Amino acid sequence: MNLPNKLTLLRIILIPLFVLFVYLQFVGHYFVALGVFAVASLTDFFDGYIARKYDLVTDLGKFMDPIADKVLVLTAFTVMLCYPFYDNAFAFAWEGWGFVFGGIGLSVISAREMVVSSLRMIAAKKGVVLAAEKIGKVKTFFSDVTIVWMLAAGAVIPLSEDVGKVLCVAGLVLFGISVVL
């Protein structure tokens, strides 16, 4: 297994650690979760960069990388919708409509990802590997920024509720962009 594929595998391994640190209750757990998520997100950039720069692109990497991205992003959005803090955070933002908007958005993103993954599987059965497109990379970038933003809101709300509310509203706007992409 080459380095880019190992980085993709690392991203997959970091997903349960991210969830663990969101749910563990200790001072600074949001910052740790944010750090784990940031490292996982950066592996997405570096695995592709290294694979292209050093001609290490493999069919396994083309297949695994988008799946790892989808699982990371969908897990993070789901955790944020299910975790009690984010229920309160979404209640801050637009008086509860943020939570409804988040649930609808997650449904749209999940459906889109299932369709894309299904098309990838159909293509793979025909011997064709579909690599990620530019719009998919932009979508992943916006999703990652949204998640980091909302994790920052989670870390800030105990310190300053007003700043946390502003971060939540801005995070929901970013989330809306992720849904549209």
PDB file of C-alpha atoms in Angstrom:
ATOM      1  CA  MET A   1       0.000   0.000   0.000  1.00  0.00           C
ATOM      2  CA  ASN A   2       1.477   3.350  -1.029  1.00  0.00           C
ATOM      3  CA  LEU A   3       1.579   6.548   1.062  1.00  0.00           C
ATOM      4  CA  PRO A   4      -1.529   8.217  -0.422  1.00  0.00           C
ATOM      5  CA  ASN A   5      -3.604   5.097   0.267  1.00  0.00           C
ATOM      6  CA  LYS A   6      -2.202   4.956   3.812  1.00  0.00           C
ATOM      7  CA  LEU A   7      -3.288   8.571   4.326  1.00  0.00           C
ATOM      8  CA  THR A   8      -6.784   7.680   3.123  1.00  0.00           C
ATOM      9  CA  LEU A   9      -6.818   4.742   5.537  1.00  0.00           C
ATOM     10  CA  LEU A  10      -5.676   7.078   8.335  1.00  0.00           C
ATOM     11  CA  ARG A  11      -8.641   9.352   7.557  1.00  0.00           C
ATOM     12  CA  ILE A  12     -10.980   6.383   7.961  1.00  0.00           C
ATOM     13  CA  ILE A  13      -9.329   5.422  11.267  1.00  0.00           C
ATOM     14  CA  LEU A  14      -9.665   9.001  12.581  1.00  0.00           C
ATOM     15  CA  ILE A  15     -13.451   9.049  12.090  1.00  0.00           C
ATOM     16  CA  PRO A  16     -14.334   7.091  15.268  1.00  0.00           C
ATOM     17  CA  LEU A  17     -11.746   9.111  17.219  1.00  0.00           C
ATOM     18  CA  PHE A  18     -13.451  12.302  16.074  1.00  0.00           C
ATOM     19  CA  VAL A  19     -16.828  10.999  17.291  1.00  0.00           C
ATOM     20  CA  LEU A  20     -15.284   9.906  20.586  1.00  0.00           C
ATOM     21  CA  PHE A  21     -13.806  13.343  21.278  1.00  0.00           C
ATOM     22  CA  VAL A  22     -17.051  15.137  20.448  1.00  0.00           C
ATOM     23  CA  TYR A  23     -18.922  13.003  22.978  1.00  0.00           C
ATOM     24  CA  LEU A  24     -16.307  12.721  25.742  1.00  0.00           C
ATOM     25  CA  GLN A  25     -16.911  15.349  28.387  1.00  0.00           C
ATOM     26  CA  PHE A  26     -13.696  17.066  29.422  1.00  0.00           C
ATOM     27  CA  VAL A  27     -12.439  20.626  29.206  1.00  0.00           C
ATOM     28  CA  GLY A  28     -11.414  21.320  25.642  1.00  0.00           C
ATOM     29  CA  HIS A  29     -12.953  18.218  24.072  1.00  0.00           C
ATOM     30  CA  TYR A  30     -14.326  20.299  21.174  1.00  0.00           C
ATOM     31  CA  PHE A  31     -10.831  21.582  20.451  1.00  0.00           C
ATOM     32  CA  VAL A  32      -9.482  18.016  20.416  1.00  0.00           C
ATOM     33  CA  ALA A  33     -12.346  16.905  18.148  1.00  0.00           C
ATOM     34  CA  LEU A  34     -11.644  19.898  15.914  1.00  0.00           C
ATOM     35  CA  GLY A  35      -7.962  18.907  15.745  1.00  0.00           C
ATOM     36  CA  VAL A  36      -8.771  15.293  14.878  1.00  0.00           C
ATOM     37  CA  PHE A  37     -11.223  16.424  12.205  1.00  0.00           C
ATOM     38  CA  ALA A  38      -8.704  18.924  10.793  1.00  0.00           C
ATOM     39  CA  VAL A  39      -6.005  16.237  10.532  1.00  0.00           C
ATOM     40  CA  ALA A  40      -8.477  13.870   8.863  1.00  0.00           C
ATOM     41  CA  SER A  41      -9.477  16.605   6.410  1.00  0.00           C
ATOM     42  CA  LEU A  42      -5.874  17.468   5.626  1.00  0.00           C
ATOM     43  CA  THR A  43      -5.155  13.839   4.740  1.00  0.00           C
ATOM     44  CA  ASP A  44      -7.679  14.306   1.931  1.00  0.00           C
ATOM     45  CA  PHE A  45      -5.608  17.112   0.451  1.00  0.00           C
ATOM     46  CA  PHE A  46      -2.262  15.408   0.930  1.00  0.00           C
ATOM     47  CA  ASP A  47      -3.241  11.958  -0.329  1.00  0.00           C
ATOM     48  CA  GLY A  48      -4.397  13.418  -3.642  1.00  0.00           C
ATOM     49  CA  TYR A  49      -1.493  15.842  -3.922  1.00  0.00           C
ATOM     50  CA  ILE A  50       1.123  13.161  -3.260  1.00  0.00           C
ATOM     51  CA  ALA A  51      -0.601  10.647  -5.531  1.00  0.00           C
ATOM     52  CA  ARG A  52      -0.663  13.079  -8.459  1.00  0.00           C
ATOM     53  CA  LYS A  53       2.755  14.654  -7.899  1.00  0.00           C
ATOM     54  CA  TYR A  54       4.615  11.345  -7.555  1.00  0.00           C
ATOM     55  CA  ASP A  55       2.452   9.341  -9.970  1.00  0.00           C
ATOM     56  CA  LEU A  56       1.111   7.127  -7.185  1.00  0.00           C
ATOM     57  CA  VAL A  57      -2.522   7.210  -8.326  1.00  0.00           C
ATOM     58  CA  THR A  58      -4.142   3.788  -7.925  1.00  0.00           C
ATOM     59  CA  ASP A  59      -7.593   2.405  -8.626  1.00  0.00           C
ATOM     60  CA  LEU A  60      -7.837   1.581  -4.913  1.00  0.00           C
ATOM     61  CA  GLY A  61      -7.112   5.218  -4.041  1.00  0.00           C
ATOM     62  CA  LYS A  62      -9.596   6.544  -6.616  1.00  0.00           C
ATOM     63  CA  PHE A  63     -12.222   4.297  -5.079  1.00  0.00           C
ATOM     64  CA  MET A  64     -11.355   4.638  -1.356  1.00  0.00           C
ATOM     65  CA  ASP A  65     -10.705   8.392  -1.226  1.00  0.00           C
ATOM     66  CA  PRO A  66     -14.219   9.615  -2.107  1.00  0.00           C
ATOM     67  CA  ILE A  67     -15.781   7.026   0.194  1.00  0.00           C
ATOM     68  CA  ALA A  68     -13.544   8.121   3.084  1.00  0.00           C
ATOM     69  CA  ASP A  69     -14.530  11.740   2.395  1.00  0.00           C
ATOM     70  CA  LYS A  70     -18.233  10.915   2.395  1.00  0.00           C
ATOM     71  CA  VAL A  71     -18.053   8.885   5.598  1.00  0.00           C
ATOM     72  CA  LEU A  72     -16.049  11.601   7.384  1.00  0.00           C
ATOM     73  CA  VAL A  73     -18.361  14.444   6.356  1.00  0.00           C
ATOM     74  CA  LEU A  74     -21.639  12.557   6.865  1.00  0.00           C
ATOM     75  CA  THR A  75     -20.458  11.308  10.258  1.00  0.00           C
ATOM     76  CA  ALA A  76     -19.493  14.819  11.345  1.00  0.00           C
ATOM     77  CA  PHE A  77     -22.779  16.374  10.208  1.00  0.00           C
ATOM     78  CA  THR A  78     -24.754  13.565  11.862  1.00  0.00           C
ATOM     79  CA  VAL A  79     -22.839  13.961  15.132  1.00  0.00           C
ATOM     80  CA  MET A  80     -23.523  17.686  15.108  1.00  0.00           C
ATOM     81  CA  LEU A  81     -27.240  17.143  14.586  1.00  0.00           C
ATOM     82  CA  CYS A  82     -27.488  14.415  17.243  1.00  0.00           C
ATOM     83  CA  TYR A  83     -25.228  15.817  19.944  1.00  0.00           C
ATOM     84  CA  PRO A  84     -27.187  17.770  22.604  1.00  0.00           C
ATOM     85  CA  PHE A  85     -24.959  20.842  22.359  1.00  0.00           C
ATOM     86  CA  TYR A  86     -25.709  21.271  18.704  1.00  0.00           C
ATOM     87  CA  ASP A  87     -29.418  20.911  19.372  1.00  0.00           C
ATOM     88  CA  ASN A  88     -29.010  23.978  21.609  1.00  0.00           C
ATOM     89  CA  ALA A  89     -26.712  25.666  19.097  1.00  0.00           C
ATOM     90  CA  PHE A  90     -29.201  25.173  16.293  1.00  0.00           C
ATOM     91  CA  ALA A  91     -31.919  26.447  18.641  1.00  0.00           C
ATOM     92  CA  PHE A  92     -29.837  29.613  19.073  1.00  0.00           C
ATOM     93  CA  ALA A  93     -29.608  30.034  15.330  1.00  0.00           C
ATOM     94  CA  TRP A  94     -32.883  31.146  13.812  1.00  0.00           C
ATOM     95  CA  GLU A  95     -34.895  30.089  16.875  1.00  0.00           C
ATOM     96  CA  GLY A  96     -34.920  26.370  16.204  1.00  0.00           C
ATOM     97  CA  TRP A  97     -35.199  26.557  12.427  1.00  0.00           C
ATOM     98  CA  GLY A  98     -31.476  25.865  12.237  1.00  0.00           C
ATOM     99  CA  PHE A  99     -32.070  22.342  13.526  1.00  0.00           C
ATOM    100  CA  VAL A 100     -34.831  21.732  10.962  1.00  0.00           C
ATOM    101  CA  PHE A 101     -32.651  23.207   8.222  1.00  0.00           C
ATOM    102  CA  GLY A 102     -29.747  21.024   9.369  1.00  0.00           C
ATOM    103  CA  GLY A 103     -31.852  17.864   9.250  1.00  0.00           C
ATOM    104  CA  ILE A 104     -33.199  18.615   5.793  1.00  0.00           C
ATOM    105  CA  GLY A 105     -29.725  19.533   4.561  1.00  0.00           C
ATOM    106  CA  LEU A 106     -28.227  16.339   5.942  1.00  0.00           C
ATOM    107  CA  SER A 107     -30.953  14.353   4.181  1.00  0.00           C
ATOM    108  CA  VAL A 108     -30.164  16.070   0.871  1.00  0.00           C
ATOM    109  CA  ILE A 109     -26.414  15.547   1.277  1.00  0.00           C
ATOM    110  CA  SER A 110     -26.909  11.887   2.271  1.00  0.00           C
ATOM    111  CA  ALA A 111     -29.184  11.201  -0.708  1.00  0.00           C
ATOM    112  CA  ARG A 112     -26.761  12.873  -3.113  1.00  0.00           C
ATOM    113  CA  GLU A 113     -23.831  10.891  -1.716  1.00  0.00           C
ATOM    114  CA  MET A 114     -25.764   7.611  -1.993  1.00  0.00           C
ATOM    115  CA  VAL A 115     -26.575   8.339  -5.637  1.00  0.00           C
ATOM    116  CA  VAL A 116     -22.957   9.213  -6.444  1.00  0.00           C
ATOM    117  CA  SER A 117     -21.680   6.138  -4.590  1.00  0.00           C
ATOM    118  CA  SER A 118     -24.191   3.928  -6.406  1.00  0.00           C
ATOM    119  CA  LEU A 119     -23.033   5.298  -9.746  1.00  0.00           C
ATOM    120  CA  ARG A 120     -19.425   4.599  -8.726  1.00  0.00           C
ATOM    121  CA  MET A 121     -20.316   0.984  -7.888  1.00  0.00           C
ATOM    122  CA  ILE A 122     -22.130   0.502 -11.188  1.00  0.00           C
ATOM    123  CA  ALA A 123     -19.137   1.939 -13.047  1.00  0.00           C
ATOM    124  CA  ALA A 124     -16.734  -0.242 -11.042  1.00  0.00           C
ATOM    125  CA  LYS A 125     -18.689  -3.367 -12.026  1.00  0.00           C
ATOM    126  CA  LYS A 126     -18.127  -2.344 -15.637  1.00  0.00           C
ATOM    127  CA  GLY A 127     -14.404  -1.926 -15.012  1.00  0.00           C
ATOM    128  CA  VAL A 128     -14.510   1.872 -14.862  1.00  0.00           C
ATOM    129  CA  VAL A 129     -13.217   3.783 -11.848  1.00  0.00           C
ATOM    130  CA  LEU A 130     -14.738   7.253 -11.460  1.00  0.00           C
ATOM    131  CA  ALA A 131     -12.301   9.672  -9.861  1.00  0.00           C
ATOM    132  CA  ALA A 132     -13.503  12.707  -7.907  1.00  0.00           C
ATOM    133  CA  GLU A 133     -14.409  15.784  -9.962  1.00  0.00           C
ATOM    134  CA  LYS A 134     -13.496  19.412  -9.160  1.00  0.00           C
ATOM    135  CA  ILE A 135     -17.022  20.263  -7.946  1.00  0.00           C
ATOM    136  CA  GLY A 136     -16.814  17.347  -5.525  1.00  0.00           C
ATOM    137  CA  LYS A 137     -13.570  18.735  -4.143  1.00  0.00           C
ATOM    138  CA  VAL A 138     -15.143  22.193  -3.733  1.00  0.00           C
ATOM    139  CA  LYS A 139     -18.148  20.612  -1.992  1.00  0.00           C
ATOM    140  CA  THR A 140     -15.859  18.664   0.335  1.00  0.00           C
ATOM    141  CA  PHE A 141     -13.906  21.851   1.109  1.00  0.00           C
ATOM    142  CA  PHE A 142     -17.089  23.760   2.040  1.00  0.00           C
ATOM    143  CA  SER A 143     -18.312  20.828   4.122  1.00  0.00           C
ATOM    144  CA  ASP A 144     -14.989  20.620   5.964  1.00  0.00           C
ATOM    145  CA  VAL A 145     -14.949  24.377   6.631  1.00  0.00           C
ATOM    146  CA  THR A 146     -18.543  24.180   7.890  1.00  0.00           C
ATOM    147  CA  ILE A 147     -17.689  21.371  10.294  1.00  0.00           C
ATOM    148  CA  VAL A 148     -14.579  23.130  11.615  1.00  0.00           C
ATOM    149  CA  TRP A 149     -16.637  26.314  12.021  1.00  0.00           C
ATOM    150  CA  MET A 150     -19.372  24.518  13.980  1.00  0.00           C
ATOM    151  CA  LEU A 151     -16.812  22.731  16.166  1.00  0.00           C
ATOM    152  CA  ALA A 152     -15.314  26.139  16.919  1.00  0.00           C
ATOM    153  CA  ALA A 153     -18.806  27.347  17.852  1.00  0.00           C
ATOM    154  CA  GLY A 154     -19.109  24.375  20.205  1.00  0.00           C
ATOM    155  CA  ALA A 155     -15.861  25.350  21.858  1.00  0.00           C
ATOM    156  CA  VAL A 156     -16.789  29.045  22.122  1.00  0.00           C
ATOM    157  CA  ILE A 157     -20.414  28.916  23.357  1.00  0.00           C
ATOM    158  CA  PRO A 158     -19.441  28.009  26.954  1.00  0.00           C
ATOM    159  CA  LEU A 159     -17.076  31.001  26.929  1.00  0.00           C
ATOM    160  CA  SER A 160     -19.309  33.512  25.124  1.00  0.00           C
ATOM    161  CA  GLU A 161     -22.863  32.613  24.197  1.00  0.00           C
ATOM    162  CA  ASP A 162     -23.265  35.646  21.909  1.00  0.00           C
ATOM    163  CA  VAL A 163     -20.135  34.861  19.899  1.00  0.00           C
ATOM    164  CA  GLY A 164     -21.195  31.211  19.757  1.00  0.00           C
ATOM    165  CA  LYS A 165     -24.590  32.224  18.340  1.00  0.00           C
ATOM    166  CA  VAL A 166     -22.940  34.273  15.603  1.00  0.00           C
ATOM    167  CA  LEU A 167     -20.637  31.364  14.767  1.00  0.00           C
ATOM    168  CA  CYS A 168     -23.634  29.006  14.622  1.00  0.00           C
ATOM    169  CA  VAL A 169     -25.552  31.236  12.219  1.00  0.00           C
ATOM    170  CA  ALA A 170     -22.469  31.626  10.007  1.00  0.00           C
ATOM    171  CA  GLY A 171     -21.949  27.856  10.194  1.00  0.00           C
ATOM    172  CA  LEU A 172     -25.502  27.255   9.026  1.00  0.00           C
ATOM    173  CA  VAL A 173     -24.927  29.567   6.053  1.00  0.00           C
ATOM    174  CA  LEU A 174     -21.800  27.575   5.162  1.00  0.00           C
ATOM    175  CA  PHE A 175     -23.812  24.387   5.603  1.00  0.00           C
ATOM    176  CA  GLY A 176     -26.391  25.744   3.161  1.00  0.00           C
ATOM    177  CA  ILE A 177     -23.641  26.254   0.593  1.00  0.00           C
ATOM    178  CA  SER A 178     -22.507  22.656   1.180  1.00  0.00           C
ATOM    179  CA  VAL A 179     -26.053  21.417   0.591  1.00  0.00           C
ATOM    180  CA  VAL A 180     -26.405  23.363  -2.665  1.00  0.00           C
ATOM    181  CA  LEU A 181     -23.051  22.163  -3.996  1.00  0.00           C
TER     182      LEU A 181
END
